[in-house]
Short mmCIF file of C-alpha atoms in Angstrom, two decimals:
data_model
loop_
_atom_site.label_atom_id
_atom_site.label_comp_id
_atom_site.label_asym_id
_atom_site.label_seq_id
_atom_site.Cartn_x
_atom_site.Cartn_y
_atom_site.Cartn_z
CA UNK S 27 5.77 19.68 -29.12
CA UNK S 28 8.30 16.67 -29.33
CA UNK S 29 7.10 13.61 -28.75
CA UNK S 30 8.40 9.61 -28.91
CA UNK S 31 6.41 6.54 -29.77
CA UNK S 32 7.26 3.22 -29.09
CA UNK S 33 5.91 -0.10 -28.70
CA UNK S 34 5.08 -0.69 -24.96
CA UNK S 35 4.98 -3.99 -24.54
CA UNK S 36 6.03 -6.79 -22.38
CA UNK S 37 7.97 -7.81 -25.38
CA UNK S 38 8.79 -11.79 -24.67
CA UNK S 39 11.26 -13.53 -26.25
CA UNK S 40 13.65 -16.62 -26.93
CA UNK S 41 16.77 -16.38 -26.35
CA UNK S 42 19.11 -16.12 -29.85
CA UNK S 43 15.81 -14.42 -30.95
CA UNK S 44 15.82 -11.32 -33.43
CA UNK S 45 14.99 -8.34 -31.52
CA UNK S 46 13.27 -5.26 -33.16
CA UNK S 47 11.69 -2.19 -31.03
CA UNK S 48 9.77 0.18 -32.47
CA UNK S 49 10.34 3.64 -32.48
CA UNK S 50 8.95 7.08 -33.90
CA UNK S 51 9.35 10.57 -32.98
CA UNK S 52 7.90 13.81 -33.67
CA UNK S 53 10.42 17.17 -33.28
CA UNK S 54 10.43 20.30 -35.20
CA UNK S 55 14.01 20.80 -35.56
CA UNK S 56 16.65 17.85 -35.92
CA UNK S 57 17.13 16.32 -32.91
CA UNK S 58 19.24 13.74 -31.35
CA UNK S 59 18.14 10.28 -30.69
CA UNK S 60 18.90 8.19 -28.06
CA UNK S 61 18.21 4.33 -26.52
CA UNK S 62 18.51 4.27 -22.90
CA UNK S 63 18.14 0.80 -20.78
CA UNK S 64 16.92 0.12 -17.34
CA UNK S 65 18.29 -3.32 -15.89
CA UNK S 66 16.44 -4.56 -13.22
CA UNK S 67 17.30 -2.56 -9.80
CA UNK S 68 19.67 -0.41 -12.08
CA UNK S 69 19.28 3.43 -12.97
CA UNK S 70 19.34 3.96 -16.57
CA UNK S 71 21.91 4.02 -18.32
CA UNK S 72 23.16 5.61 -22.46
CA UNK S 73 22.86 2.39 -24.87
CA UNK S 74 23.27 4.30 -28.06
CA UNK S 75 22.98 7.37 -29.69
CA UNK S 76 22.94 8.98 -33.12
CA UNK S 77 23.04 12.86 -33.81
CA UNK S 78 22.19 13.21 -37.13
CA UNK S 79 19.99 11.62 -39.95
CA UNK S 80 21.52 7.89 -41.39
CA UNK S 81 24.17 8.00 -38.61
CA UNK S 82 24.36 3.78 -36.76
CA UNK S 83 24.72 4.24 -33.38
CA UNK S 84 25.66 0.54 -31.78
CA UNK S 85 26.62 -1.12 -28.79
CA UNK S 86 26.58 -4.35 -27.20
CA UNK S 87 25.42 -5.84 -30.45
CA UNK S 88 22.48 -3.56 -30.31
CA UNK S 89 22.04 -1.40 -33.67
CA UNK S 90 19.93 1.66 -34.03
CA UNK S 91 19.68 4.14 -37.38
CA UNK S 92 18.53 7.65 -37.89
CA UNK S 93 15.79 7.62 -40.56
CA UNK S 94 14.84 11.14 -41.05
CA UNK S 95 12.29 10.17 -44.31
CA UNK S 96 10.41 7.84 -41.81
CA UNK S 97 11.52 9.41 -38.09
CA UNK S 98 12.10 6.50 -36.99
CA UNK S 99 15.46 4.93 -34.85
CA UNK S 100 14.16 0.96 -34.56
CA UNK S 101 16.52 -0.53 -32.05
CA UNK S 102 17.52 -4.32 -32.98
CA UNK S 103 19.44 -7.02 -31.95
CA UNK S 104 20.59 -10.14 -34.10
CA UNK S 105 20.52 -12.68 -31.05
CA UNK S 106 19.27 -11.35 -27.78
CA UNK S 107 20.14 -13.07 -24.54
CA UNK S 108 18.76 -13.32 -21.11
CA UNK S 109 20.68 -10.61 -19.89
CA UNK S 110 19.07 -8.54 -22.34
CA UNK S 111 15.85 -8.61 -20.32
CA UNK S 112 15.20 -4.91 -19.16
CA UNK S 113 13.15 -1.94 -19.93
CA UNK S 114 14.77 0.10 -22.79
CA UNK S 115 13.65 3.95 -23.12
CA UNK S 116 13.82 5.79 -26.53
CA UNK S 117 14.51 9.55 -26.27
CA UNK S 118 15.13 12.72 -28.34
CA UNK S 119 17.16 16.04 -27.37
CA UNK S 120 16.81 18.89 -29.71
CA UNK S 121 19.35 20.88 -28.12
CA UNK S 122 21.76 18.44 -28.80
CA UNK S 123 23.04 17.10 -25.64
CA UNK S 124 21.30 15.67 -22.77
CA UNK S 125 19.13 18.19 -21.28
CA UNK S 126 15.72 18.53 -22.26
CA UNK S 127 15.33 14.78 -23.12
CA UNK S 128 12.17 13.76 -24.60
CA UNK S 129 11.62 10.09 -23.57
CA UNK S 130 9.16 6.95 -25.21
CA UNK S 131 6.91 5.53 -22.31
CA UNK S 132 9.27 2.63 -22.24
CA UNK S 133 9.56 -1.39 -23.63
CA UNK S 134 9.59 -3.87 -21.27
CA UNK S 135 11.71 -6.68 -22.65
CA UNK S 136 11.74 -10.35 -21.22
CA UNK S 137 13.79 -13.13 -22.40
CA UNK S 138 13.26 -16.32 -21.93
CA UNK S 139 16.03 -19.26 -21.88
CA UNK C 10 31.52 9.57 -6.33
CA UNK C 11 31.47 6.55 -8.96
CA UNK C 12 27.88 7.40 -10.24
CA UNK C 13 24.92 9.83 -9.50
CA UNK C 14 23.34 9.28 -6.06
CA UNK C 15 20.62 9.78 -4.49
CA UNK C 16 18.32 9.45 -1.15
CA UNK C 17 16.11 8.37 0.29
CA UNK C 18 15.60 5.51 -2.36
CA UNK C 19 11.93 5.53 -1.18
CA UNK C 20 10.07 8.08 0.68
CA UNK C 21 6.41 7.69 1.69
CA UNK C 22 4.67 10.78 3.08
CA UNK C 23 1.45 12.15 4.08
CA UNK C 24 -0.56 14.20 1.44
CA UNK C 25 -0.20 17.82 2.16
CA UNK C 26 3.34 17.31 3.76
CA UNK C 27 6.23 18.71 2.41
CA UNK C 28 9.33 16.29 0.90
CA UNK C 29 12.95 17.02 0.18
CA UNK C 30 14.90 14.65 -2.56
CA UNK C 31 18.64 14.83 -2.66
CA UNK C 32 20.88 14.38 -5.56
CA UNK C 33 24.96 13.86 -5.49
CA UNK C 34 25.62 13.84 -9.35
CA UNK C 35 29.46 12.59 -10.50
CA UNK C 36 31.90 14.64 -9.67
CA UNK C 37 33.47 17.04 -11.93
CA UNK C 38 29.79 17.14 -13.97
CA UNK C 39 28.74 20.62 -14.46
CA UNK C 40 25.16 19.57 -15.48
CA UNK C 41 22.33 18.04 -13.78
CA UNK C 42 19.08 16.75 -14.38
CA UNK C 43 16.06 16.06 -13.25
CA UNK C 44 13.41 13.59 -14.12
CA UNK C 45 9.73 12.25 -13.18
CA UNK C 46 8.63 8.99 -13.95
CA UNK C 47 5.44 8.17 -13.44
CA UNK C 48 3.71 4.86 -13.86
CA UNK C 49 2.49 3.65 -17.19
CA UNK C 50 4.30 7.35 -18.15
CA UNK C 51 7.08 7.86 -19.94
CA UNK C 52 10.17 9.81 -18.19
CA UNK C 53 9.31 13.68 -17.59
CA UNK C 54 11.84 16.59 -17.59
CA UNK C 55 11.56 18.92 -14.29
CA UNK C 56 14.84 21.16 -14.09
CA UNK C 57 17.72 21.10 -15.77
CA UNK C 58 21.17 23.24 -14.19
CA UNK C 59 24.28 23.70 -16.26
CA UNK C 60 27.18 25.40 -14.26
CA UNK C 61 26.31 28.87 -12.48
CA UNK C 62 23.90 29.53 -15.08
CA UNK C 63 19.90 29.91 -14.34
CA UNK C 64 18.53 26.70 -14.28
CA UNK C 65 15.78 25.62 -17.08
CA UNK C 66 13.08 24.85 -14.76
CA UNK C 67 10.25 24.88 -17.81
CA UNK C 68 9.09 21.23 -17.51
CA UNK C 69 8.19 21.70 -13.32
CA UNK C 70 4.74 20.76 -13.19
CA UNK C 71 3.13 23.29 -11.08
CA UNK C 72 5.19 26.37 -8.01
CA UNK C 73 4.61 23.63 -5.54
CA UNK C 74 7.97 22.08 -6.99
CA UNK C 75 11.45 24.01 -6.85
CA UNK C 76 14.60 22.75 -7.07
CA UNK C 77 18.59 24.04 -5.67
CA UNK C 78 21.88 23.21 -6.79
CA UNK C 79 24.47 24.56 -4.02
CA UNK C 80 27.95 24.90 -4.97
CA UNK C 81 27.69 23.57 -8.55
CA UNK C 82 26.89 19.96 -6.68
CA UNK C 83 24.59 18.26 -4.52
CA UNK C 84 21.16 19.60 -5.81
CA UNK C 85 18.09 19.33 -3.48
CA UNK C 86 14.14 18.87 -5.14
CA UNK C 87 11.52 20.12 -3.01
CA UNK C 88 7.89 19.23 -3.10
CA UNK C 89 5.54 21.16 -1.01
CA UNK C 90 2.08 20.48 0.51
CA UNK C 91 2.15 16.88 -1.34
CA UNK C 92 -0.83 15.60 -3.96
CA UNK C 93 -1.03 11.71 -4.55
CA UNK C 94 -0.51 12.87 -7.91
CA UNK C 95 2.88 13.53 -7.44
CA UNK C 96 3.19 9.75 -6.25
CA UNK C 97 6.37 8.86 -8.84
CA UNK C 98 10.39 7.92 -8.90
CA UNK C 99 12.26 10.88 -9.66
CA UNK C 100 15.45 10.43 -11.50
CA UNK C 101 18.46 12.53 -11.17
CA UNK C 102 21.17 12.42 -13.56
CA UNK C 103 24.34 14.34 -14.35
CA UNK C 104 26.64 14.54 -17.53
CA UNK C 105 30.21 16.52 -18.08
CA UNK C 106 28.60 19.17 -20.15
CA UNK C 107 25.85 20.08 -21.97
CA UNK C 108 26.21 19.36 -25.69
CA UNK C 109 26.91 15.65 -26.86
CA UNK C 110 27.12 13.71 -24.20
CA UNK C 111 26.31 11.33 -22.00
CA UNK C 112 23.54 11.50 -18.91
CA UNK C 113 24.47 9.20 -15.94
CA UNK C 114 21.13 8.57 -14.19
CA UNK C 115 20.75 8.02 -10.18
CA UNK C 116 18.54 4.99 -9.24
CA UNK C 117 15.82 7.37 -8.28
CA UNK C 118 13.55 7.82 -5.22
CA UNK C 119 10.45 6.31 -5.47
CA UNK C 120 7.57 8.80 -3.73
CA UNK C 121 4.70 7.74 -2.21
CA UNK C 122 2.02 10.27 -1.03
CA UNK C 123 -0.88 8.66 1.10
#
């Protein structure tokens, strides 16, 4: 079946640090990746998303890219504040859309000042 | 409403008991969602519903859990004779359709079974 890896963490960093989190997944078809973020007290919510292999998806200065030779969709961030701190969620849908996501166990990620 | 809702935000019950979890999604979204996360687990599919269709209901864990969706809307989850297993938030989330888009996610209910 599908499955996600990522790094689990508590990731801790600086502030203005570079940010990378890990992430691998296993599907039989060609799925659709996704970054989801949990702020503190908040419900998740849609960070990124790429739908097919060497697509960027990018937001809030976050990047993420679709490697299909290494099925992989690292999540980075040039200069990460303390707002940044949250848990962020990788996930895959291989019916295309939202239903059926196939989420990472989650990264905690703390940033210090 | 301006985003998915959902209540009680935290429900503790007595093992064995039966528990009801309600679910307002965005209006105007014709599909809805529903999620377990358990801790130290990653998020879990349970149901999914997509208009008047049949819902998907291949990821509920076991016949104790069913879910409803009356009038294309609110949508009700239903736990019967409670486990401490089930002890988890479950998420709720809606999007506009099925295909390429975005999920809004609820802020859960956290369940507690004692």
């Amino acid at each position: 079946g599908d499955s996600v890896t990522q790094m689990e963490g508590p990731v801790t960093l600086s502030e203005e640090a570079f940010l990378t989190i890990n992430c691998t997944y296993t599907a039989t078809g060609y799925p659709s990746l996704f970054w989801y973020v949990q702020y503190p007290g908040e419900g998740l919510q849609l960070l990124l998303k790429a739908t097919k292999a060497d697509d960027k998806g990018s937001n809030k200065g976050f990047e993420a890219t679709y490697r299909k030779e290494t099925t992989s969709f690292h999540l980075e961030k040039g200069s990460v504040q303390v707002s940044d701190s949250a848990v962020y969620f990788c996930a895959l849908s291989e019916r295309g859309g939202a239903d059926g996501l196939t989420f990472g166990k989650g990264t905690h990620l703390i940033i210090q000042p | 409403g301006a985003g998915v809702s959902q209540s009680p935000s935290n429900k503790v019950t007595e093992k064995g008991k039966d528990v009801e979890l309600r679910c307002d999604p965005i209006s105007g979204h014709t599909a809805l969602y529903w999620y377990r996360q358990s801790l130290g687990q990653g998020l879990e599919f349970l149901i999914y519903f997509q208009g008047n269709s049949a819902p998907d209901k291949s990821g509920l864990p076991s016949d104790r859990f069913s879910a409803e969706r009356t009038g294309g809307s609110v949508s009700t989850l239903t736990i019967q004779r409670t486990q401490q297993e089930d002890s988890a938030v479950y998420l709720c989330a809606s999007s506009a359709e099925r295909m390429n888009t975005e999920a809004f996610f609820g802020q859960g209910t956290r369940l507690t079974v004692v």
